[in-house]
């Protein structure tokens, strides 16, 4: 009986590992929101890391997070490094591309609790007196992340945080 249970457990583990190997080698997560102001009014809140403390969902997860800024205050080359609790980890962001009122591309390096190197992209789409903000994160999905993804997807882990951050950005921009 014990031997049968052990064989079933081993087969289940092998099945999960094989299934994980078939998962995509990259991921992309995206959320969007319509904000009732023009892109020129939203853009500065994203393009300048000093403003992120007012809307970033991770700021609320660690009120004692240590942060340091480097490079120019905004736009290409601006850097934010952080060290926080287990909910926010440790990492570094750098603006790689900044197209006024339309796009910001950020290099996003997580160091703890696990290492990951991704991109965050903000695209601002002008509407009739509105701005649709599309916030995406994408990057490689190593094998261990594929295994974790069998049980909990990146969308489930981070999607709600993106939604909360966009809602805070909307509230701040529409004041």
PDB file of C-alpha atoms in Angstrom:
ATOM      1  CA  UNK A   1       0.000   0.000   0.000  1.00  0.00           C
ATOM      2  CA  UNK A   2       2.748   2.465   0.971  1.00  0.00           C
ATOM      3  CA  UNK A   3       4.630   1.561  -2.189  1.00  0.00           C
ATOM      4  CA  UNK A   4       1.548   2.309  -4.326  1.00  0.00           C
ATOM      5  CA  UNK A   5       1.092   5.715  -2.686  1.00  0.00           C
ATOM      6  CA  UNK A   6       4.765   6.522  -3.224  1.00  0.00           C
ATOM      7  CA  UNK A   7       4.533   5.556  -6.919  1.00  0.00           C
ATOM      8  CA  UNK A   8       1.427   7.749  -7.359  1.00  0.00           C
ATOM      9  CA  UNK A   9       3.135  10.703  -5.665  1.00  0.00           C
ATOM     10  CA  UNK A  10       6.242  10.298  -7.832  1.00  0.00           C
ATOM     11  CA  UNK A  11       4.097  10.092 -10.982  1.00  0.00           C
ATOM     12  CA  UNK A  12       2.208  13.251  -9.982  1.00  0.00           C
ATOM     13  CA  UNK A  13       5.461  15.128  -9.371  1.00  0.00           C
ATOM     14  CA  UNK A  14       6.869  13.955 -12.693  1.00  0.00           C
ATOM     15  CA  UNK A  15       3.636  14.982 -14.450  1.00  0.00           C
ATOM     16  CA  UNK A  16       3.841  18.494 -12.936  1.00  0.00           C
ATOM     17  CA  UNK A  17       7.499  18.822 -13.949  1.00  0.00           C
ATOM     18  CA  UNK A  18       6.787  17.675 -17.490  1.00  0.00           C
ATOM     19  CA  UNK A  19       3.773  19.988 -17.782  1.00  0.00           C
ATOM     20  CA  UNK A  20       5.842  22.924 -16.468  1.00  0.00           C
ATOM     21  CA  UNK A  21       8.444  22.271 -19.159  1.00  0.00           C
ATOM     22  CA  UNK A  22       5.762  22.860 -21.812  1.00  0.00           C
ATOM     23  CA  UNK A  23       4.858  26.318 -20.455  1.00  0.00           C
ATOM     24  CA  UNK A  24       5.994  29.450 -22.361  1.00  0.00           C
ATOM     25  CA  UNK A  25       9.540  30.672 -21.731  1.00  0.00           C
ATOM     26  CA  UNK A  26       8.327  34.271 -21.351  1.00  0.00           C
ATOM     27  CA  UNK A  27       5.429  35.952 -19.557  1.00  0.00           C
ATOM     28  CA  UNK A  28       3.447  39.133 -20.019  1.00  0.00           C
ATOM     29  CA  UNK A  29       1.041  40.682 -17.537  1.00  0.00           C
ATOM     30  CA  UNK A  30      -0.975  43.792 -18.388  1.00  0.00           C
ATOM     31  CA  UNK A  31      -3.682  45.941 -16.871  1.00  0.00           C
ATOM     32  CA  UNK A  32      -5.184  49.221 -18.037  1.00  0.00           C
ATOM     33  CA  UNK A  33      -7.386  52.035 -16.809  1.00  0.00           C
ATOM     34  CA  UNK A  34      -8.952  55.146 -18.321  1.00  0.00           C
ATOM     35  CA  UNK A  35      -8.059  58.356 -16.488  1.00  0.00           C
ATOM     36  CA  UNK A  36     -10.125  61.491 -17.062  1.00  0.00           C
ATOM     37  CA  UNK A  37      -7.204  63.826 -17.769  1.00  0.00           C
ATOM     38  CA  UNK A  38      -4.846  64.305 -20.715  1.00  0.00           C
ATOM     39  CA  UNK A  39      -1.638  62.249 -21.067  1.00  0.00           C
ATOM     40  CA  UNK A  40       0.466  65.332 -20.256  1.00  0.00           C
ATOM     41  CA  UNK A  41      -1.120  65.359 -16.796  1.00  0.00           C
ATOM     42  CA  UNK A  42      -0.557  61.646 -16.079  1.00  0.00           C
ATOM     43  CA  UNK A  43       2.912  61.221 -17.601  1.00  0.00           C
ATOM     44  CA  UNK A  44       4.920  63.061 -14.872  1.00  0.00           C
ATOM     45  CA  UNK A  45       3.560  60.754 -12.135  1.00  0.00           C
ATOM     46  CA  UNK A  46       4.999  57.718 -13.933  1.00  0.00           C
ATOM     47  CA  UNK A  47       8.134  59.240 -15.483  1.00  0.00           C
ATOM     48  CA  UNK A  48       9.507  60.431 -12.124  1.00  0.00           C
ATOM     49  CA  UNK A  49      10.195  57.727  -9.501  1.00  0.00           C
ATOM     50  CA  UNK A  50       9.907  60.352  -6.746  1.00  0.00           C
ATOM     51  CA  UNK A  51       6.136  60.417  -7.460  1.00  0.00           C
ATOM     52  CA  UNK A  52       5.695  56.645  -7.259  1.00  0.00           C
ATOM     53  CA  UNK A  53       5.360  56.703  -3.467  1.00  0.00           C
ATOM     54  CA  UNK A  54       1.938  58.353  -3.936  1.00  0.00           C
ATOM     55  CA  UNK A  55       0.478  55.613  -6.156  1.00  0.00           C
ATOM     56  CA  UNK A  56       2.659  52.475  -6.247  1.00  0.00           C
ATOM     57  CA  UNK A  57       0.855  49.533  -4.618  1.00  0.00           C
ATOM     58  CA  UNK A  58       4.097  48.280  -3.082  1.00  0.00           C
ATOM     59  CA  UNK A  59       4.566  51.445  -1.049  1.00  0.00           C
ATOM     60  CA  UNK A  60       1.576  50.393   1.062  1.00  0.00           C
ATOM     61  CA  UNK A  61       3.001  46.902   1.630  1.00  0.00           C
ATOM     62  CA  UNK A  62       6.102  48.201   3.413  1.00  0.00           C
ATOM     63  CA  UNK A  63       5.874  51.619   5.029  1.00  0.00           C
ATOM     64  CA  UNK A  64       9.522  51.387   6.183  1.00  0.00           C
ATOM     65  CA  UNK A  65      10.979  50.437   2.783  1.00  0.00           C
ATOM     66  CA  UNK A  66      14.433  51.953   2.202  1.00  0.00           C
ATOM     67  CA  UNK A  67      14.746  53.727  -1.152  1.00  0.00           C
ATOM     68  CA  UNK A  68      17.491  55.577  -2.967  1.00  0.00           C
ATOM     69  CA  UNK A  69      17.339  57.530  -6.199  1.00  0.00           C
ATOM     70  CA  UNK A  70      20.087  57.972  -8.767  1.00  0.00           C
ATOM     71  CA  UNK A  71      20.645  59.494 -12.178  1.00  0.00           C
ATOM     72  CA  UNK A  72      18.474  62.344 -13.390  1.00  0.00           C
ATOM     73  CA  UNK A  73      15.297  63.082 -11.396  1.00  0.00           C
ATOM     74  CA  UNK A  74      13.060  61.846 -14.226  1.00  0.00           C
ATOM     75  CA  UNK A  75      13.118  60.233 -17.648  1.00  0.00           C
ATOM     76  CA  UNK A  76      15.841  58.122 -19.202  1.00  0.00           C
ATOM     77  CA  UNK A  77      18.525  57.135 -16.731  1.00  0.00           C
ATOM     78  CA  UNK A  78      16.440  57.781 -13.602  1.00  0.00           C
ATOM     79  CA  UNK A  79      17.033  55.021 -11.040  1.00  0.00           C
ATOM     80  CA  UNK A  80      15.161  53.790  -7.991  1.00  0.00           C
ATOM     81  CA  UNK A  81      16.653  51.143  -5.722  1.00  0.00           C
ATOM     82  CA  UNK A  82      14.679  49.654  -2.846  1.00  0.00           C
ATOM     83  CA  UNK A  83      15.105  47.275   0.041  1.00  0.00           C
ATOM     84  CA  UNK A  84      12.010  46.162   1.860  1.00  0.00           C
ATOM     85  CA  UNK A  85      10.215  43.415   3.686  1.00  0.00           C
ATOM     86  CA  UNK A  86       9.349  40.057   2.128  1.00  0.00           C
ATOM     87  CA  UNK A  87       6.303  41.543   0.378  1.00  0.00           C
ATOM     88  CA  UNK A  88       8.341  44.031  -1.676  1.00  0.00           C
ATOM     89  CA  UNK A  89      11.800  42.460  -1.645  1.00  0.00           C
ATOM     90  CA  UNK A  90      14.936  44.167  -2.887  1.00  0.00           C
ATOM     91  CA  UNK A  91      15.559  45.503  -6.350  1.00  0.00           C
ATOM     92  CA  UNK A  92      16.319  48.249  -8.810  1.00  0.00           C
ATOM     93  CA  UNK A  93      14.425  50.096 -11.558  1.00  0.00           C
ATOM     94  CA  UNK A  94      15.873  52.263 -14.301  1.00  0.00           C
ATOM     95  CA  UNK A  95      14.013  54.209 -16.972  1.00  0.00           C
ATOM     96  CA  UNK A  96      15.349  52.977 -20.314  1.00  0.00           C
ATOM     97  CA  UNK A  97      13.041  54.939 -22.586  1.00  0.00           C
ATOM     98  CA  UNK A  98      10.841  57.955 -22.023  1.00  0.00           C
ATOM     99  CA  UNK A  99       8.681  59.299 -24.839  1.00  0.00           C
ATOM    100  CA  UNK A 100       6.859  62.395 -23.546  1.00  0.00           C
ATOM    101  CA  UNK A 101       3.199  61.785 -22.758  1.00  0.00           C
ATOM    102  CA  UNK A 102       3.110  58.395 -24.497  1.00  0.00           C
ATOM    103  CA  UNK A 103       5.531  55.728 -23.219  1.00  0.00           C
ATOM    104  CA  UNK A 104       7.908  54.834 -20.391  1.00  0.00           C
ATOM    105  CA  UNK A 105       9.999  51.645 -20.478  1.00  0.00           C
ATOM    106  CA  UNK A 106      11.600  50.533 -17.221  1.00  0.00           C
ATOM    107  CA  UNK A 107      14.280  47.913 -16.598  1.00  0.00           C
ATOM    108  CA  UNK A 108      13.100  46.045 -13.515  1.00  0.00           C
ATOM    109  CA  UNK A 109      15.610  43.936 -11.583  1.00  0.00           C
ATOM    110  CA  UNK A 110      14.431  41.965  -8.576  1.00  0.00           C
ATOM    111  CA  UNK A 111      17.199  40.680  -6.304  1.00  0.00           C
ATOM    112  CA  UNK A 112      15.205  39.304  -3.358  1.00  0.00           C
ATOM    113  CA  UNK A 113      13.202  37.234  -2.476  1.00  0.00           C
ATOM    114  CA  UNK A 114      14.107  35.772  -5.886  1.00  0.00           C
ATOM    115  CA  UNK A 115      16.166  37.089  -8.756  1.00  0.00           C
ATOM    116  CA  UNK A 116      14.327  38.188 -11.892  1.00  0.00           C
ATOM    117  CA  UNK A 117      15.090  40.622 -14.687  1.00  0.00           C
ATOM    118  CA  UNK A 118      12.009  42.035 -16.418  1.00  0.00           C
ATOM    119  CA  UNK A 119      10.657  45.103 -18.168  1.00  0.00           C
ATOM    120  CA  UNK A 120       7.774  47.305 -17.078  1.00  0.00           C
ATOM    121  CA  UNK A 121       6.106  49.338 -19.780  1.00  0.00           C
ATOM    122  CA  UNK A 122       3.620  52.160 -19.477  1.00  0.00           C
ATOM    123  CA  UNK A 123       1.789  53.203 -22.632  1.00  0.00           C
ATOM    124  CA  UNK A 124      -0.445  56.270 -22.515  1.00  0.00           C
ATOM    125  CA  UNK A 125      -3.144  56.420 -25.190  1.00  0.00           C
ATOM    126  CA  UNK A 126      -4.868  59.762 -25.745  1.00  0.00           C
ATOM    127  CA  UNK A 127      -8.664  59.766 -25.868  1.00  0.00           C
ATOM    128  CA  UNK A 128     -11.236  62.554 -25.947  1.00  0.00           C
ATOM    129  CA  UNK A 129     -10.100  64.351 -22.790  1.00  0.00           C
ATOM    130  CA  UNK A 130      -8.928  61.036 -21.309  1.00  0.00           C
ATOM    131  CA  UNK A 131      -5.862  58.838 -21.139  1.00  0.00           C
ATOM    132  CA  UNK A 132      -5.830  55.064 -21.217  1.00  0.00           C
ATOM    133  CA  UNK A 133      -2.826  53.911 -19.199  1.00  0.00           C
ATOM    134  CA  UNK A 134      -1.606  50.411 -20.052  1.00  0.00           C
ATOM    135  CA  UNK A 135       0.811  48.976 -17.492  1.00  0.00           C
ATOM    136  CA  UNK A 136       2.600  45.804 -18.550  1.00  0.00           C
ATOM    137  CA  UNK A 137       5.380  43.685 -17.108  1.00  0.00           C
ATOM    138  CA  UNK A 138       7.123  41.060 -19.204  1.00  0.00           C
ATOM    139  CA  UNK A 139      10.263  38.991 -19.248  1.00  0.00           C
ATOM    140  CA  UNK A 140      11.777  35.531 -19.219  1.00  0.00           C
ATOM    141  CA  UNK A 141      10.097  32.741 -17.312  1.00  0.00           C
ATOM    142  CA  UNK A 142      12.799  30.341 -16.082  1.00  0.00           C
ATOM    143  CA  UNK A 143      11.917  26.719 -15.370  1.00  0.00           C
ATOM    144  CA  UNK A 144      11.346  27.228 -11.629  1.00  0.00           C
ATOM    145  CA  UNK A 145       8.899  30.054 -12.390  1.00  0.00           C
ATOM    146  CA  UNK A 146       7.135  27.716 -14.817  1.00  0.00           C
ATOM    147  CA  UNK A 147       6.793  25.139 -12.028  1.00  0.00           C
ATOM    148  CA  UNK A 148       5.453  27.788  -9.637  1.00  0.00           C
ATOM    149  CA  UNK A 149       3.098  28.954 -12.385  1.00  0.00           C
ATOM    150  CA  UNK A 150       1.407  25.554 -12.438  1.00  0.00           C
ATOM    151  CA  UNK A 151       0.020  26.375  -8.999  1.00  0.00           C
ATOM    152  CA  UNK A 152      -0.099  30.191  -8.976  1.00  0.00           C
ATOM    153  CA  UNK A 153       0.171  32.322 -12.105  1.00  0.00           C
ATOM    154  CA  UNK A 154       2.015  35.616 -12.371  1.00  0.00           C
ATOM    155  CA  UNK A 155      -1.363  37.186 -13.125  1.00  0.00           C
ATOM    156  CA  UNK A 156      -2.770  35.985  -9.801  1.00  0.00           C
ATOM    157  CA  UNK A 157       0.366  37.022  -7.902  1.00  0.00           C
ATOM    158  CA  UNK A 158       0.703  40.551  -9.309  1.00  0.00           C
ATOM    159  CA  UNK A 159      -2.427  41.415 -11.318  1.00  0.00           C
ATOM    160  CA  UNK A 160      -4.346  42.826  -8.338  1.00  0.00           C
ATOM    161  CA  UNK A 161      -1.350  44.990  -7.410  1.00  0.00           C
ATOM    162  CA  UNK A 162      -1.348  46.491 -10.912  1.00  0.00           C
ATOM    163  CA  UNK A 163      -5.078  47.194 -10.629  1.00  0.00           C
ATOM    164  CA  UNK A 164      -4.612  48.856  -7.219  1.00  0.00           C
ATOM    165  CA  UNK A 165      -1.697  50.942  -8.490  1.00  0.00           C
ATOM    166  CA  UNK A 166      -3.627  52.121 -11.534  1.00  0.00           C
ATOM    167  CA  UNK A 167      -6.631  53.032  -9.366  1.00  0.00           C
ATOM    168  CA  UNK A 168      -4.351  55.099  -7.098  1.00  0.00           C
ATOM    169  CA  UNK A 169      -2.721  56.731 -10.129  1.00  0.00           C
ATOM    170  CA  UNK A 170      -6.176  57.622 -11.472  1.00  0.00           C
ATOM    171  CA  UNK A 171      -7.287  59.125  -8.142  1.00  0.00           C
ATOM    172  CA  UNK A 172      -4.094  61.172  -7.874  1.00  0.00           C
ATOM    173  CA  UNK A 173      -4.164  62.419 -11.486  1.00  0.00           C
ATOM    174  CA  UNK A 174      -7.838  63.388 -11.373  1.00  0.00           C
ATOM    175  CA  UNK A 175      -7.485  65.569  -8.223  1.00  0.00           C
TER     176      UNK A 175
END
